mmCIF file of C-alpha atoms in Angstrom:
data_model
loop_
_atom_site.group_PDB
_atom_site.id
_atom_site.type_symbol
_atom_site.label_atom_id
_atom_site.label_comp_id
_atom_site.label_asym_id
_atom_site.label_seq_id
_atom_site.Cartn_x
_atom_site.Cartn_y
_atom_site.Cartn_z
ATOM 1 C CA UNK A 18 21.029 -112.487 47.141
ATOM 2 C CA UNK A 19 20.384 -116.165 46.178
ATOM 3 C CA UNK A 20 19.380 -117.584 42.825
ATOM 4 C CA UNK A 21 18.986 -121.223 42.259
ATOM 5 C CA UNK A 22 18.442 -122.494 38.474
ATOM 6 C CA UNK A 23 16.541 -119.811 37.655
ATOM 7 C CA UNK A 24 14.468 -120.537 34.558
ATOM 8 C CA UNK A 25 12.860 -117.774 32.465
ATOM 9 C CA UNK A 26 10.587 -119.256 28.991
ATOM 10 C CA UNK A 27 8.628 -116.843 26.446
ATOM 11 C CA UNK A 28 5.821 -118.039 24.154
ATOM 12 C CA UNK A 29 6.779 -116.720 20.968
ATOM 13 C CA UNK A 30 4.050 -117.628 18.073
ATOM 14 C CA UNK A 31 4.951 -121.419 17.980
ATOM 15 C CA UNK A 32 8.221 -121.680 19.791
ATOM 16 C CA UNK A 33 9.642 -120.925 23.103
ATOM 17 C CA UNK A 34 12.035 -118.928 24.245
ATOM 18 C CA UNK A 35 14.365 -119.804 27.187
ATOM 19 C CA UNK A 36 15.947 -116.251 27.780
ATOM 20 C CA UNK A 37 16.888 -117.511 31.173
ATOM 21 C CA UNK A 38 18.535 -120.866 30.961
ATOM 22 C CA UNK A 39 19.269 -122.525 34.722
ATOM 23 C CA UNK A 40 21.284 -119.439 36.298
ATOM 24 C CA UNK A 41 22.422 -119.834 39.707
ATOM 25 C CA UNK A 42 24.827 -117.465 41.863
ATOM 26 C CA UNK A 43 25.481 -115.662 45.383
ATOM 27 C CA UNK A 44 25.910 -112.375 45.601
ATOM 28 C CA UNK A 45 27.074 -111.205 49.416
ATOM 29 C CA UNK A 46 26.452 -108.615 51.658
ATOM 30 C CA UNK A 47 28.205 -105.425 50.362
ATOM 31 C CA UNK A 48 29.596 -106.751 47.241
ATOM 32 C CA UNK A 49 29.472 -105.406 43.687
ATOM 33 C CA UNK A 50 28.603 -108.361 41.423
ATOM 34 C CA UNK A 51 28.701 -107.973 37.790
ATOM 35 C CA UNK A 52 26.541 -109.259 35.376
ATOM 36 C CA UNK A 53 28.505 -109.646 32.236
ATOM 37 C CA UNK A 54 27.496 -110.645 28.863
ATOM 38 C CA UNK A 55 26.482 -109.653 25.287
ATOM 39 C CA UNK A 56 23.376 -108.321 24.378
ATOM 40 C CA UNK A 57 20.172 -110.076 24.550
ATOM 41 C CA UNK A 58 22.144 -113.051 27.039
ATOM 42 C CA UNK A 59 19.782 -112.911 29.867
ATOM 43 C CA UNK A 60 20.993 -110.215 31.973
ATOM 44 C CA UNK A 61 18.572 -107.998 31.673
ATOM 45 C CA UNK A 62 15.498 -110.809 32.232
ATOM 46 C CA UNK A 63 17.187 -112.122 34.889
ATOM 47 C CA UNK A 64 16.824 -108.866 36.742
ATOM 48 C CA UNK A 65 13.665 -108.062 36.125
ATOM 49 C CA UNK A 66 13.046 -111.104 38.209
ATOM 50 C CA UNK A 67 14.771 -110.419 41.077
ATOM 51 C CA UNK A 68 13.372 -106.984 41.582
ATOM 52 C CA UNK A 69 9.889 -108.889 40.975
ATOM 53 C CA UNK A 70 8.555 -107.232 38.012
ATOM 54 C CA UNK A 71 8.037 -110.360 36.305
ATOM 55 C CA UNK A 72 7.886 -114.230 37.824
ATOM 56 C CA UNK A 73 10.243 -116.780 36.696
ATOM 57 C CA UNK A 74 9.443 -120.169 35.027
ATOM 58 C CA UNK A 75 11.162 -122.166 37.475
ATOM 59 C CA UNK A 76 13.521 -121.941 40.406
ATOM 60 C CA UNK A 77 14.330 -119.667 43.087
ATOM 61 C CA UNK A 78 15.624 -116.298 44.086
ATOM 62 C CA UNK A 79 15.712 -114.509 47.152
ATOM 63 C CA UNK A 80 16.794 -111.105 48.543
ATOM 64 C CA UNK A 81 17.497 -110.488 51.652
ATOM 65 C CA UNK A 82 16.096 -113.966 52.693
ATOM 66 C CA UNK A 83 12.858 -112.538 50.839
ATOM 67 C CA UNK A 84 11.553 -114.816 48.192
ATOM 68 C CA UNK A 85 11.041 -112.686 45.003
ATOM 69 C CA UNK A 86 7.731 -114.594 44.093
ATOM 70 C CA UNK A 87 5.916 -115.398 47.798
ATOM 71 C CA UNK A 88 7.498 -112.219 49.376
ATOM 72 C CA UNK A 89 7.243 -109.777 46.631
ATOM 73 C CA UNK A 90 6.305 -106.194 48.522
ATOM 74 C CA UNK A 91 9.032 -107.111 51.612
ATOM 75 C CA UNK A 92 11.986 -107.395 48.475
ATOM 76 C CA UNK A 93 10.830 -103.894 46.661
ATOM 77 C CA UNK A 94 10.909 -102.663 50.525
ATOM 78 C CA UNK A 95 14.758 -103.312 50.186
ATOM 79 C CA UNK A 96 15.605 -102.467 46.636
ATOM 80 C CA UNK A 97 15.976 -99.535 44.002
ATOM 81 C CA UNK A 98 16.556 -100.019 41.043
ATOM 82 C CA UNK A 99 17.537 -98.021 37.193
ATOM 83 C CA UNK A 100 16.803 -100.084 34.330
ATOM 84 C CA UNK A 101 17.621 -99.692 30.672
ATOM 85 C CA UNK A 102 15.409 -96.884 30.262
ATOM 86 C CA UNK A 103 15.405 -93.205 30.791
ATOM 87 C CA UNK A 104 13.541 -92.549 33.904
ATOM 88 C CA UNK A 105 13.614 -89.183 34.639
ATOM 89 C CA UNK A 106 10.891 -85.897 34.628
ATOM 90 C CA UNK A 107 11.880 -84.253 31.261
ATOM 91 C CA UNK A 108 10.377 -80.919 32.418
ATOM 92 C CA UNK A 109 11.323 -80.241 35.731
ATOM 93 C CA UNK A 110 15.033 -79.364 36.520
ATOM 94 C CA UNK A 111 17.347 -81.698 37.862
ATOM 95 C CA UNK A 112 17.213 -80.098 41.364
ATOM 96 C CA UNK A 113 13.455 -80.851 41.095
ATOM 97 C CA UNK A 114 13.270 -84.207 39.747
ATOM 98 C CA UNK A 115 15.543 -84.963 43.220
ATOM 99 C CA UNK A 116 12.742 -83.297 45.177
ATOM 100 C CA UNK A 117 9.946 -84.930 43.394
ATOM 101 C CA UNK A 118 11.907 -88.883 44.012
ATOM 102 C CA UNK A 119 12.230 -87.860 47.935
ATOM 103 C CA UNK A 120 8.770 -87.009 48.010
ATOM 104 C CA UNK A 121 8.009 -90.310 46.552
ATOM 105 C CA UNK A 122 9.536 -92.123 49.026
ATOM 106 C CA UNK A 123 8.454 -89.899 52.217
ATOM 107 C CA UNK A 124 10.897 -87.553 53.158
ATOM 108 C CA UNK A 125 11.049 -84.390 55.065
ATOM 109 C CA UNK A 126 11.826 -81.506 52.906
ATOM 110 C CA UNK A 127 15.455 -80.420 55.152
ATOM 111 C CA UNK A 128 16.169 -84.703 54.255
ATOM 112 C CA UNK A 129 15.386 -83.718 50.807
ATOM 113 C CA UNK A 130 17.722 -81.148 50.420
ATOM 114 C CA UNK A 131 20.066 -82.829 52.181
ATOM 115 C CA UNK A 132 20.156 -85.427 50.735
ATOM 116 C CA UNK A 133 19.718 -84.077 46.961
ATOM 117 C CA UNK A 134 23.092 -82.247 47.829
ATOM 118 C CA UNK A 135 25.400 -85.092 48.943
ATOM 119 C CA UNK A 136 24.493 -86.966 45.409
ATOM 120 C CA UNK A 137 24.619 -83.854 43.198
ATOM 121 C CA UNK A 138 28.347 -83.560 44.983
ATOM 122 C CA UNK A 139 29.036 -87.411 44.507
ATOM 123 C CA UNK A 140 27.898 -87.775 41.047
ATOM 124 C CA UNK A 141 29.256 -84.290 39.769
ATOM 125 C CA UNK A 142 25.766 -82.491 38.820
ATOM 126 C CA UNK A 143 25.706 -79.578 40.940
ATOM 127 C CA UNK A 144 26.127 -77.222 37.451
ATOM 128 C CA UNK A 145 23.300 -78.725 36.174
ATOM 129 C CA UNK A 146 20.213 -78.598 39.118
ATOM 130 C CA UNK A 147 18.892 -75.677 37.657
ATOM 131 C CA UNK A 148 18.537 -77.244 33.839
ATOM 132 C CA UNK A 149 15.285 -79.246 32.571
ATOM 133 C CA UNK A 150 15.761 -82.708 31.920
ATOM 134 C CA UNK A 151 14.581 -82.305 28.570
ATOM 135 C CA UNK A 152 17.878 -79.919 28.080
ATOM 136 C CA UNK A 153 20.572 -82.628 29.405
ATOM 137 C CA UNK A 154 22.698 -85.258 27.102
ATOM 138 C CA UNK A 155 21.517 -88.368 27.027
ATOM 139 C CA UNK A 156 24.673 -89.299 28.976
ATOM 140 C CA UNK A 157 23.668 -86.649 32.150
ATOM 141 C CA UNK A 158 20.104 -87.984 32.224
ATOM 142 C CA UNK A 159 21.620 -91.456 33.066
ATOM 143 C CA UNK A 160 23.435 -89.841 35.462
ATOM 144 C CA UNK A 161 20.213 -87.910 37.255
ATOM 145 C CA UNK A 162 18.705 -91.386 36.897
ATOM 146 C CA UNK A 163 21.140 -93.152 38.553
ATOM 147 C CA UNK A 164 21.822 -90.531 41.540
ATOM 148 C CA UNK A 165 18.196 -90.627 42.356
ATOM 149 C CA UNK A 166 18.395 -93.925 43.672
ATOM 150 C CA UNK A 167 21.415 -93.062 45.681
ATOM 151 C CA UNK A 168 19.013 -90.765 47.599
ATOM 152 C CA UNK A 169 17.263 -93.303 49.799
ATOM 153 C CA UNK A 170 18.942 -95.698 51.667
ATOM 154 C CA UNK A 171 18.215 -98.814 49.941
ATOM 155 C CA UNK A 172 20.289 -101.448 51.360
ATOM 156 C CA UNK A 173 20.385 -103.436 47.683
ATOM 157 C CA UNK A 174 20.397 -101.519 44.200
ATOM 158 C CA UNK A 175 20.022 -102.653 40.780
ATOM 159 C CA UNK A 176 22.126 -101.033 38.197
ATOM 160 C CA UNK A 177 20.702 -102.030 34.560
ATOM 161 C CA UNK A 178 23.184 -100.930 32.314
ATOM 162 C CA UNK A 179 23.603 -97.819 34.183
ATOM 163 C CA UNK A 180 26.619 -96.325 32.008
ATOM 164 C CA UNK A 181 25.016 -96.493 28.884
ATOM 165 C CA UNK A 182 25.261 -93.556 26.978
ATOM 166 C CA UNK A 183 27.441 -91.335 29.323
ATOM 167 C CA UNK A 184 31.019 -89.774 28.012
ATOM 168 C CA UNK A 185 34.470 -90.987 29.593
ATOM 169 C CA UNK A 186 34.124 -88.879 31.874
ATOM 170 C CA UNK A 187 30.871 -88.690 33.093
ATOM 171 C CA UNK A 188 31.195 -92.626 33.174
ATOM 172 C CA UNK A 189 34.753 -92.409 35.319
ATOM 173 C CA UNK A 190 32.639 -89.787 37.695
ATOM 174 C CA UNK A 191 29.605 -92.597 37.927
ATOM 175 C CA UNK A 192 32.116 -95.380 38.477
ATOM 176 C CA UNK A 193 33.482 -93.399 41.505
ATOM 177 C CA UNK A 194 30.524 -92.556 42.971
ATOM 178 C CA UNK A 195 29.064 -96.102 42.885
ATOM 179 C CA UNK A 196 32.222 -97.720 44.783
ATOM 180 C CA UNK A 197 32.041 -94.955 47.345
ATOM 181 C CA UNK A 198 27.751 -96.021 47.849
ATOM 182 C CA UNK A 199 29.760 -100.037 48.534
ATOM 183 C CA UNK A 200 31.604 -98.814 50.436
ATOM 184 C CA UNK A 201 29.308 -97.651 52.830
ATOM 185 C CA UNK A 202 27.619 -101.201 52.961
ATOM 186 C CA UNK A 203 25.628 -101.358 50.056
ATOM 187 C CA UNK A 204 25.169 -104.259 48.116
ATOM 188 C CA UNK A 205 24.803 -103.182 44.305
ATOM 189 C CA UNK A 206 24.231 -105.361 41.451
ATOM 190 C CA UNK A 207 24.901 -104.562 37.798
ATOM 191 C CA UNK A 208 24.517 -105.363 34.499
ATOM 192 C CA UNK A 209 27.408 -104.797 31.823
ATOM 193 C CA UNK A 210 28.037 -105.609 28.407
ATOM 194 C CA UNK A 211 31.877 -103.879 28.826
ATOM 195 C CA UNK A 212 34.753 -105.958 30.079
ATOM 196 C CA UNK A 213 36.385 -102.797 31.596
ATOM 197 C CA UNK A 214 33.587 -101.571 33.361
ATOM 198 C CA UNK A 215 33.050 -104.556 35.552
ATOM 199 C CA UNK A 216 36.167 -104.497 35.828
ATOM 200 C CA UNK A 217 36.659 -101.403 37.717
ATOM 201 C CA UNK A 218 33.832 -101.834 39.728
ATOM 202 C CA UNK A 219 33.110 -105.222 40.385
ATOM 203 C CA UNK A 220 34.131 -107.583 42.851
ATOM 204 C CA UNK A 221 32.898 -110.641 41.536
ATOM 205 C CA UNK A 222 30.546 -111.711 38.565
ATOM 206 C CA UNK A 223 29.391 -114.140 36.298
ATOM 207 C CA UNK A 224 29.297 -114.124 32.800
ATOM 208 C CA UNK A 225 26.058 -114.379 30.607
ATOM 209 C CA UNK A 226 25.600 -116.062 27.378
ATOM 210 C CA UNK A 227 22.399 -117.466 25.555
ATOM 211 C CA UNK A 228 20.674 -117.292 29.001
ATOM 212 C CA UNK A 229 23.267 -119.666 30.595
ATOM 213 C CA UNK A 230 25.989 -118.879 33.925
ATOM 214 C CA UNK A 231 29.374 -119.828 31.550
ATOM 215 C CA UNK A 232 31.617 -118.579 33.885
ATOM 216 C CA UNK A 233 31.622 -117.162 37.665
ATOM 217 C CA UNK A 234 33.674 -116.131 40.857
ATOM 218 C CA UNK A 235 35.992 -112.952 41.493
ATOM 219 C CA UNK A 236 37.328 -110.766 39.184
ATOM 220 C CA UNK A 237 40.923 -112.536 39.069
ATOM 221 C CA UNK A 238 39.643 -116.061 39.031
ATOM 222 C CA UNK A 239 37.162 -115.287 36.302
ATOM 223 C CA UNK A 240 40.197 -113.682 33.831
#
């Protein structure tokens, strides 16, 4: 992933808003790069661009060597992504809302279950594929959420926030499960407001504030 002075401005009655301020960083091939700031810095804009739901102001970003404005449909070829939001089929059961996402994305019904079974085993929910959605913590619906995209073989995923709301423990099981997806070649991209969090799982970063890149590089070098 490449981003060159990114640039992100909202009309807002009589002002502007720059929520994206001139960000630039790499990200490389199989890599877990944290986004790190406080709320409302930029991180969460500054995805949305890159998985090309909405167009920057100015400057460039790539994925993949696809250009997230020109090549739009060849970048969400390559990506999944979980965002803030809760994004999950309240009444169907967990087992089906895997069935439902592997559907969505063409797969054979033995792939389904196959698949459906390696990330209820990875991200601890195999107690749970019987229960609605509607009847999980707000802490295991993340987790659904976030296993779903594990299911196809995206080779670059998004993580907005993805811990938000889950217990210790169901965070430590998410945390596990998301190195383990790395290393297997992913290359996963996150967004964190919690110094510990990225990091235990990143392996570089760059810290967000006021829509500006204030500090970057590995994990060490940025401490």
């Amino acid at each position: 992933i490449e981003v060159n002075n990114l640039v992100k401005e909202f009309a807002q009655k009589n002002n502007t808003i720059r929520a994206v301020d001139g960000v630039s960083f790499r990200v490389r091939r199989s890599e877990i790069f944290g986004l790190l700031g406080p709320n409302g810095a930029g991180k969460s804009t500054t995805i949305k661009i890159l998985t090309t739901l909405i167009p920057p102001t100015s400057g460039t970003a790539s994925v993949l060597g696809h250009d997230v404005v020109s090549n739009a449909l060849e970048v969400r070829k390559n990506i999944c992504v979980v965002f803030q939001e809760n994004a999950i089929e309240l009444y169907l059961s967990v087992r089906n809302n895997f069935r439902t996402f592997g559907r969505f994305h063409g797969m054979s019904v033995k792939e389904i279950e196959y698949r459906s079974g390696r990330v209820s085993e990875l991200f601890g929910l195999r107690e749970y594929l019987n229960q609605k959605g509607i009847d999980l913590s707000g802490g295991l619906k993340r987790r659904v959420q976030v296993a779903k995209m594990f299911m196809v073989d995206k080779p670059v995923v998004f993580l907005d926030e993805a811990t938000t709301g889950m217990d210790t423990f169901t965070k430590r099981a998410t945390i596990e499960a998301i190195k383990e997806e790395s290393r297997k070649g992913r290359t996963i991209v996150l967004t964190t407001h919690m110094l510990d969090e990225a990091e235990q799982l990143c392996n570089s970063l760059a810290i967000i504030n006021h829509g500006k890149v204030i500090a970057q590089g590995s994990i060490h070098s940025v401490k």
